[in-house]
PDB file of C-alpha atoms in Angstrom:
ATOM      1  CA  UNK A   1     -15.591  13.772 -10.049  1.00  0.00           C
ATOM      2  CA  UNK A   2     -16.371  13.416  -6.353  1.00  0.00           C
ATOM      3  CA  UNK A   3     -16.006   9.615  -6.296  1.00  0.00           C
ATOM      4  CA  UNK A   4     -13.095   9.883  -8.354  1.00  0.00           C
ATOM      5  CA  UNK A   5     -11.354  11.734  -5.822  1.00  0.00           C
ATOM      6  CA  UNK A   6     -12.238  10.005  -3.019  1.00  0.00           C
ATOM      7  CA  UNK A   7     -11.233   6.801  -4.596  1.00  0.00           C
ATOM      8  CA  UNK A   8      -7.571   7.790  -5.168  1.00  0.00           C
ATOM      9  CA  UNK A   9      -7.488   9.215  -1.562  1.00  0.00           C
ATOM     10  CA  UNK A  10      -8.822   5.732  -0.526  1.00  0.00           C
ATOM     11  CA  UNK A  11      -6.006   4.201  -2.837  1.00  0.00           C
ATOM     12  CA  UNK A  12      -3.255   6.865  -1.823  1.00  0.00           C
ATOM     13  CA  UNK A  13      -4.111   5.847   1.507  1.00  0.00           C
ATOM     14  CA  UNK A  14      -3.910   2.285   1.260  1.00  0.00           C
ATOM     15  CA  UNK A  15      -0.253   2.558  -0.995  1.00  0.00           C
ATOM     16  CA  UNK A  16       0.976   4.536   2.353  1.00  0.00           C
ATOM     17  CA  UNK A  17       0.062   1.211   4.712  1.00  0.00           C
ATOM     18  CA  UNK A  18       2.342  -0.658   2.540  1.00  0.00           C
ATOM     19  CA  UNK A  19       5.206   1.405   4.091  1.00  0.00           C
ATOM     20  CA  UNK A  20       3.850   2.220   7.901  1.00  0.00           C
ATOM     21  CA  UNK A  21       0.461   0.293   8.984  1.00  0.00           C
ATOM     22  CA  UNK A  22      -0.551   3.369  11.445  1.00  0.00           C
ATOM     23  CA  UNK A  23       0.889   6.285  10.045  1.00  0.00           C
ATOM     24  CA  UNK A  24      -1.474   6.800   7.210  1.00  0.00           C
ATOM     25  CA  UNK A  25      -4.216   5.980   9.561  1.00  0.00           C
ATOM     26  CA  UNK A  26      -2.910   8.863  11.695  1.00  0.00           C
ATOM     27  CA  UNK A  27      -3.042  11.118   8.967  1.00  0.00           C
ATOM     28  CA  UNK A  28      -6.582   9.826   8.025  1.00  0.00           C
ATOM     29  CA  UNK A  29      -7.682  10.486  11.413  1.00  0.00           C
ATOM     30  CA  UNK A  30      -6.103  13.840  12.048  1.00  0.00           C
ATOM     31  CA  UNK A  31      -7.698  14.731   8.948  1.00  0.00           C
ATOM     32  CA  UNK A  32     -11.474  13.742   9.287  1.00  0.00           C
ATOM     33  CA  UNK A  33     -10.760  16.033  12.557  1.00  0.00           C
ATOM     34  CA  UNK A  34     -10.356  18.691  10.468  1.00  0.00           C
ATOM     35  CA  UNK A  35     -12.504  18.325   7.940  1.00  0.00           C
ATOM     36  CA  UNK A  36     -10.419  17.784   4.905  1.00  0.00           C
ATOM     37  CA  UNK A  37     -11.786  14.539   4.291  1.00  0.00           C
ATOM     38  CA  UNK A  38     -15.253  13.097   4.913  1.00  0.00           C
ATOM     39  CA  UNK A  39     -15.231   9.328   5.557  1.00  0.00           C
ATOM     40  CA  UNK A  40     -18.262   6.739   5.192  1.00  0.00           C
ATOM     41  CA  UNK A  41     -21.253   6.960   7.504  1.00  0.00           C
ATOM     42  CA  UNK A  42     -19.386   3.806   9.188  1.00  0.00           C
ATOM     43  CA  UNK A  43     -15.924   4.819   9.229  1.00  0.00           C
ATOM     44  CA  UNK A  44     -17.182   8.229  11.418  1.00  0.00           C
ATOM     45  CA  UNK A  45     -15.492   7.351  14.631  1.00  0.00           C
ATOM     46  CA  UNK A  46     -12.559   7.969  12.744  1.00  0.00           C
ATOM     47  CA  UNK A  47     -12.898  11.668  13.573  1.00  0.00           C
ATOM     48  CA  UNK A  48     -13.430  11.126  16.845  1.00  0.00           C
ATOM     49  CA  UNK A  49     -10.592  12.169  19.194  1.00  0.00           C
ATOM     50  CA  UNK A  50     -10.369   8.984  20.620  1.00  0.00           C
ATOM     51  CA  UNK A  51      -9.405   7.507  17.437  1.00  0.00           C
ATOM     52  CA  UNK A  52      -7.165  10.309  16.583  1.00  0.00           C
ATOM     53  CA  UNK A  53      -5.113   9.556  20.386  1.00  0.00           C
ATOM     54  CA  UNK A  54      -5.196   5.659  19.436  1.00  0.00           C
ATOM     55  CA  UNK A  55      -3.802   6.218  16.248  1.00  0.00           C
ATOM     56  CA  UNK A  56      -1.352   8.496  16.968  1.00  0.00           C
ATOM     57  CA  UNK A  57       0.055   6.582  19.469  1.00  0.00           C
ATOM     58  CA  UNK A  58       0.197   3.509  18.008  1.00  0.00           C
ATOM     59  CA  UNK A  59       2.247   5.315  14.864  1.00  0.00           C
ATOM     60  CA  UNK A  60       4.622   6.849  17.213  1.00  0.00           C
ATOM     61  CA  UNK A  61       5.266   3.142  18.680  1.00  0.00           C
ATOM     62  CA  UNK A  62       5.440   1.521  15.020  1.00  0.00           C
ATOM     63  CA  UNK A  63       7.850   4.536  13.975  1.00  0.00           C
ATOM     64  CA  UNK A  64       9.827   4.015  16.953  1.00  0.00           C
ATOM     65  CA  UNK A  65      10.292   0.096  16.515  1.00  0.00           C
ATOM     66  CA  UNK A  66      11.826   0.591  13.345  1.00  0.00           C
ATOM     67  CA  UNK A  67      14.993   1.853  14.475  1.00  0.00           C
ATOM     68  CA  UNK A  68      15.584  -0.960  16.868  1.00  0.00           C
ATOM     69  CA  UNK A  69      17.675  -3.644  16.043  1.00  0.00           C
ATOM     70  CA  UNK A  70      16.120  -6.765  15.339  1.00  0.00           C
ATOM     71  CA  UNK A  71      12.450  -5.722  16.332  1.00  0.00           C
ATOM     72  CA  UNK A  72      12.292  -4.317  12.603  1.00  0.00           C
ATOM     73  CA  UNK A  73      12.188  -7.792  11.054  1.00  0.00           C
ATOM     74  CA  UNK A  74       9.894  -8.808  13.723  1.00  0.00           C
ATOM     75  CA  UNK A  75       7.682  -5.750  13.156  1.00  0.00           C
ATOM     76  CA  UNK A  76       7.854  -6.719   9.051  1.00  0.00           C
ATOM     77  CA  UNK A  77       6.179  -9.904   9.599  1.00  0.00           C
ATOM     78  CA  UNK A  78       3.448  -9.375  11.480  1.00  0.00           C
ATOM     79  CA  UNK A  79       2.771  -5.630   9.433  1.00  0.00           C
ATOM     80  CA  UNK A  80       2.158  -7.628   6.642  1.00  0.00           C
ATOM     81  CA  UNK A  81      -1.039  -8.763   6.971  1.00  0.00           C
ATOM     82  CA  UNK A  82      -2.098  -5.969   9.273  1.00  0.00           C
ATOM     83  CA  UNK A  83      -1.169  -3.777   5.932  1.00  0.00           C
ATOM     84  CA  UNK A  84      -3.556  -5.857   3.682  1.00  0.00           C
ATOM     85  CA  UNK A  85      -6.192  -5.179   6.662  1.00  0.00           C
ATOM     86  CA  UNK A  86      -5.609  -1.685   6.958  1.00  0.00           C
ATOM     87  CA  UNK A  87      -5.683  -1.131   3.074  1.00  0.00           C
ATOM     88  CA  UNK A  88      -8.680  -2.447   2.941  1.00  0.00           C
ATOM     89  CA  UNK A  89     -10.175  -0.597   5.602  1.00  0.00           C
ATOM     90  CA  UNK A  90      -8.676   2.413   4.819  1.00  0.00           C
ATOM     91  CA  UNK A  91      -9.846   2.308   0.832  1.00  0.00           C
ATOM     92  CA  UNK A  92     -13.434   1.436   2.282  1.00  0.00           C
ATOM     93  CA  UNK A  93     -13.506   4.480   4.583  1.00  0.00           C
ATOM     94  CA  UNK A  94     -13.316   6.925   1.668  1.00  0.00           C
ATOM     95  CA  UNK A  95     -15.854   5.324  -0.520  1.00  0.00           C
ATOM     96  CA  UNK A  96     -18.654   7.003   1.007  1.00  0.00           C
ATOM     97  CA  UNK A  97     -20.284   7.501  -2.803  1.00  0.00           C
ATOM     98  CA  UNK A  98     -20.256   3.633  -3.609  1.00  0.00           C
ATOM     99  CA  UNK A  99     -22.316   1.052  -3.190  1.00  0.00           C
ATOM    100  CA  UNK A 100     -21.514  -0.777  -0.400  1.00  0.00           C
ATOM    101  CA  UNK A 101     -20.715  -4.059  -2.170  1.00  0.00           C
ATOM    102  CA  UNK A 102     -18.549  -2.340  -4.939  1.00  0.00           C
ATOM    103  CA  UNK A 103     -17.260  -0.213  -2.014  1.00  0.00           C
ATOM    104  CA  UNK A 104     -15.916  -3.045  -0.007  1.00  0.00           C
ATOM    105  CA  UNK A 105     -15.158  -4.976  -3.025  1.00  0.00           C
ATOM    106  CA  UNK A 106     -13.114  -2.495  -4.407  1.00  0.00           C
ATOM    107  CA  UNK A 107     -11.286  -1.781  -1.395  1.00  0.00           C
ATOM    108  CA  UNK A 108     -10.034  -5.133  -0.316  1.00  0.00           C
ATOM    109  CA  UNK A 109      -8.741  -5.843  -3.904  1.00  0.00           C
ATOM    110  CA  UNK A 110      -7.569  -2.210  -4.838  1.00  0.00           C
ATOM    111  CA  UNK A 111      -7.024  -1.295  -1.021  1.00  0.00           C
ATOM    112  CA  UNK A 112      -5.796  -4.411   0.482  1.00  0.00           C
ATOM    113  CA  UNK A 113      -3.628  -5.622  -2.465  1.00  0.00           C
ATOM    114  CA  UNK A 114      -1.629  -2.162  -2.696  1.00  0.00           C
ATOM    115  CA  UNK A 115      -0.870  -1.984   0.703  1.00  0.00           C
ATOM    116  CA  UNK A 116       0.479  -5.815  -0.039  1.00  0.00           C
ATOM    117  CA  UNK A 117       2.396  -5.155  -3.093  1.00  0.00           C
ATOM    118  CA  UNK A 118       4.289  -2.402  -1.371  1.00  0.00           C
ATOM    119  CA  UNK A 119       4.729  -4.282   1.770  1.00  0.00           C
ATOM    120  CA  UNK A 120       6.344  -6.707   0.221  1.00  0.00           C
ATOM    121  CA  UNK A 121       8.764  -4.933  -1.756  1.00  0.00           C
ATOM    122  CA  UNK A 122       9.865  -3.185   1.909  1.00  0.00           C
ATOM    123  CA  UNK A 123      10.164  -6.590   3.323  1.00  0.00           C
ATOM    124  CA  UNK A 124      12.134  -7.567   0.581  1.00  0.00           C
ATOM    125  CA  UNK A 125      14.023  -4.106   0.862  1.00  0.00           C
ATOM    126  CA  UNK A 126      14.936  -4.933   4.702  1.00  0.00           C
ATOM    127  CA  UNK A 127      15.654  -8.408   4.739  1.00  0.00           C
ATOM    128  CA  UNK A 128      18.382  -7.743   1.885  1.00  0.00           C
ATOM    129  CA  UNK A 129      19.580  -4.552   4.227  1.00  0.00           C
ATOM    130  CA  UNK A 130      19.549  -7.319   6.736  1.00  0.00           C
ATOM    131  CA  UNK A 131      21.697  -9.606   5.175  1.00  0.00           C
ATOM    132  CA  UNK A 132      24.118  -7.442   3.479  1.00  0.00           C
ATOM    133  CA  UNK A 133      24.983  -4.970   6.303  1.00  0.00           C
ATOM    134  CA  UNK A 134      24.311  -6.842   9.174  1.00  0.00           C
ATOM    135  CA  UNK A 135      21.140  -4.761  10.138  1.00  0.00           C
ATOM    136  CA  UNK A 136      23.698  -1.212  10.344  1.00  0.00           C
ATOM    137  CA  UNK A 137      21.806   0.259   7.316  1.00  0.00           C
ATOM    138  CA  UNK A 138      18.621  -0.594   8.224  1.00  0.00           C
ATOM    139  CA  UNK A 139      18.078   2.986  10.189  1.00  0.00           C
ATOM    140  CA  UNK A 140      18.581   4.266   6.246  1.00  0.00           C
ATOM    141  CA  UNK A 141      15.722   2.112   5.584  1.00  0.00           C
ATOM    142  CA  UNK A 142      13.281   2.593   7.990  1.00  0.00           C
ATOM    143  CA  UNK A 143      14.197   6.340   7.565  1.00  0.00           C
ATOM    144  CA  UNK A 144      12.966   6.137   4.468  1.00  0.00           C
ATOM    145  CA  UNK A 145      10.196   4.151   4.748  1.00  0.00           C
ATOM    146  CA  UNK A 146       9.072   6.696   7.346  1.00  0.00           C
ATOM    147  CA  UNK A 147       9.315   9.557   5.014  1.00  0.00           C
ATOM    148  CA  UNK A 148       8.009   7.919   1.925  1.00  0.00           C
ATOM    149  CA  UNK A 149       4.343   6.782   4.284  1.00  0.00           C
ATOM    150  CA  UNK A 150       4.309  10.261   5.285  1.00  0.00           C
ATOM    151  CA  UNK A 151       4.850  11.830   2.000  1.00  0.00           C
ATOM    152  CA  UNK A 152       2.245   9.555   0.288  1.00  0.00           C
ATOM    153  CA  UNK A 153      -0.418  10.046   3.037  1.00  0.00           C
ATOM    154  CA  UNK A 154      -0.450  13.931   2.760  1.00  0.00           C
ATOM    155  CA  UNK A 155      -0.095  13.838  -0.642  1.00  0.00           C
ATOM    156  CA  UNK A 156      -3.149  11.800  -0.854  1.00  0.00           C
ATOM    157  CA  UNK A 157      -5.080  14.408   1.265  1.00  0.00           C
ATOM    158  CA  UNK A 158      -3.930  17.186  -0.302  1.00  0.00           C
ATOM    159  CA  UNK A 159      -3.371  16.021  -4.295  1.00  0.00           C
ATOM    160  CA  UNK A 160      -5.211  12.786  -4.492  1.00  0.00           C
ATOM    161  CA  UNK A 161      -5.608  13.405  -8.445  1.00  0.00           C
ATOM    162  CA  UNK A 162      -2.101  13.784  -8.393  1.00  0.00           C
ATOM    163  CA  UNK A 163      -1.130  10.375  -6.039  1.00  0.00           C
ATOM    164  CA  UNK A 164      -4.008   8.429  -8.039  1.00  0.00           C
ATOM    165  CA  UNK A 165      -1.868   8.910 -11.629  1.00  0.00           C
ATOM    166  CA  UNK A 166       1.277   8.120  -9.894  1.00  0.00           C
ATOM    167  CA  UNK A 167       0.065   5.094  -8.668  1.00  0.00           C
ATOM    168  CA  UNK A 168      -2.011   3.982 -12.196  1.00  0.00           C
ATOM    169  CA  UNK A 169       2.056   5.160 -14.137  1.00  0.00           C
ATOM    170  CA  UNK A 170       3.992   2.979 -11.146  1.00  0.00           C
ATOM    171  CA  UNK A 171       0.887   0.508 -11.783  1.00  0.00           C
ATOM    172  CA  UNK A 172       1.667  -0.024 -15.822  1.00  0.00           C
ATOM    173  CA  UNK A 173       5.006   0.254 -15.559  1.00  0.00           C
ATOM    174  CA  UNK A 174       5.240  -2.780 -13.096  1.00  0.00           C
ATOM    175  CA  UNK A 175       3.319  -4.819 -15.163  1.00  0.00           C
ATOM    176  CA  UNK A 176       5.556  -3.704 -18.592  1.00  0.00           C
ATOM    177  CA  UNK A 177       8.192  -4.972 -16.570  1.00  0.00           C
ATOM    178  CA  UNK A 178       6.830  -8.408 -15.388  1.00  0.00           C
ATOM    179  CA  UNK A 179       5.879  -8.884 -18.977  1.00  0.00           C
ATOM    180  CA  UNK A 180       9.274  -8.586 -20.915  1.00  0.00           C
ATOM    181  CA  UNK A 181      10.458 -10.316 -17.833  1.00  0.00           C
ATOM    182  CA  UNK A 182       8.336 -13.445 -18.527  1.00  0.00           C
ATOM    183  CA  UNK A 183      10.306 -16.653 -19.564  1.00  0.00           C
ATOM    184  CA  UNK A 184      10.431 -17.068 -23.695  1.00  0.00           C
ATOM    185  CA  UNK A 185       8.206 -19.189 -25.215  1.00  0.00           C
ATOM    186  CA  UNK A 186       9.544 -22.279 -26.741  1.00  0.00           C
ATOM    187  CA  UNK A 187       8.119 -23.177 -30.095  1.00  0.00           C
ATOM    188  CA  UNK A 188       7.627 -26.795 -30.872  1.00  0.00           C
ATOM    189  CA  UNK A 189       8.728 -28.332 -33.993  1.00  0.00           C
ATOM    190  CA  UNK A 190       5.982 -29.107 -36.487  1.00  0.00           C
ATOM    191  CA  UNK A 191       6.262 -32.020 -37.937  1.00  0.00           C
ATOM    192  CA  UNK A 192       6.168 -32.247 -41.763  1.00  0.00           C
ATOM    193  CA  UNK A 193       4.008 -35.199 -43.354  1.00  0.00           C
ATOM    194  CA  UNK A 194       5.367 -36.639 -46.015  1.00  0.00           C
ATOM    195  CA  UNK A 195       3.510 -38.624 -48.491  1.00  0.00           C
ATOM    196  CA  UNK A 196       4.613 -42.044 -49.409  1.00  0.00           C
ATOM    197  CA  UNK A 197       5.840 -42.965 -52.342  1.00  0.00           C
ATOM    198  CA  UNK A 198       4.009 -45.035 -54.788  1.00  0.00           C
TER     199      UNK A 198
END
């Protein structure tokens, strides 16, 4: 039950660095501090108030940049592969009762490729903000984005049962969709053989 629960922390976790990059590590950070969450042997420095400063201030800058014209689209495109990295990392720091192979495994294609996904779709989100109001509704945007990292992270401290069915039910759902989605297939025409006449 343990490992369950740290894995959909680690997962919850990694979802929220699809929307921020440093806020969820904020939140990991502030709460290793406090004890709410134990991290791997060799994520420990997370804890450490160092960390906790470093992170912190790098999510108030990230938050920040959101809201200024322009710099969002810039921030977008180079958060997207630092969300895949800090996913990964993230997911790894809570498997403390895995094997380390599995552990890292597990968290660069579970971790890394949530905090993808959702990236993406908020790149996708922006750019169309972007083009359709001129950048004016993109405050809305990053407003939400804010509050939708920040929601997820807690949540994933505080009900990570809760955050790891949400994400399995957002999970199926997304593939039902891609599925009826998919192009029809075309059946080819058999060809009947007649025989010849005598």
């Amino acid at each position: 039950m343990e490992t369950l629960v740290s894995i959909c922390v680690g997962l919850g976790l990694a979802a929220a660095c699809g929307f921020r990059v440093f806020l969820p590590l904020a939140v990991m950070s502030w709460a290793a501090r406090a004890g709410m969450v134990t991290p791997a042997e060799s994520f420990a420095w997370v804890a450490s108030w160092p960390a906790v400063l470093a992170f912190s201030t790098a999510c108030l800058a990230e938050v920040t940049g959101y809201y200024i014209p322009w710099v969002d689209n810039a921030l977008d495109t180079a958060a997207t592969p630092a969300a895949v990295v800090a996913g990964s990392l993230v997911a790894v720091s809570q498997f403390a009762h895995l094997d380390p192979l599995l552990a890292w495994t597990t968290g660069i294609i579970g971790g890394g490729g949530l905090a993808g996904a959702v990236q993406g779709l908020t790149v996708l989100t922006r750019a169309s903000s972007t083009a359709t109001t001129v950048g004016v509704a993109n405050p809305v945007v990053s407003t939400a984005e804010n509050g939708a990292a920040a929601t997820v992270a807690v949540a994933s401290i505080l009900s990570p049962m809760a955050v790891g069915v949400l994400i399995l039910l957002v999970a199926v759902m997304t593939v039902r969709w891609a599925w009826r989605r998919r192009p029809p297939r075309r059946l080819t025409p058999t060809r009947v053989m007649r025989p010849d006449p005598a």
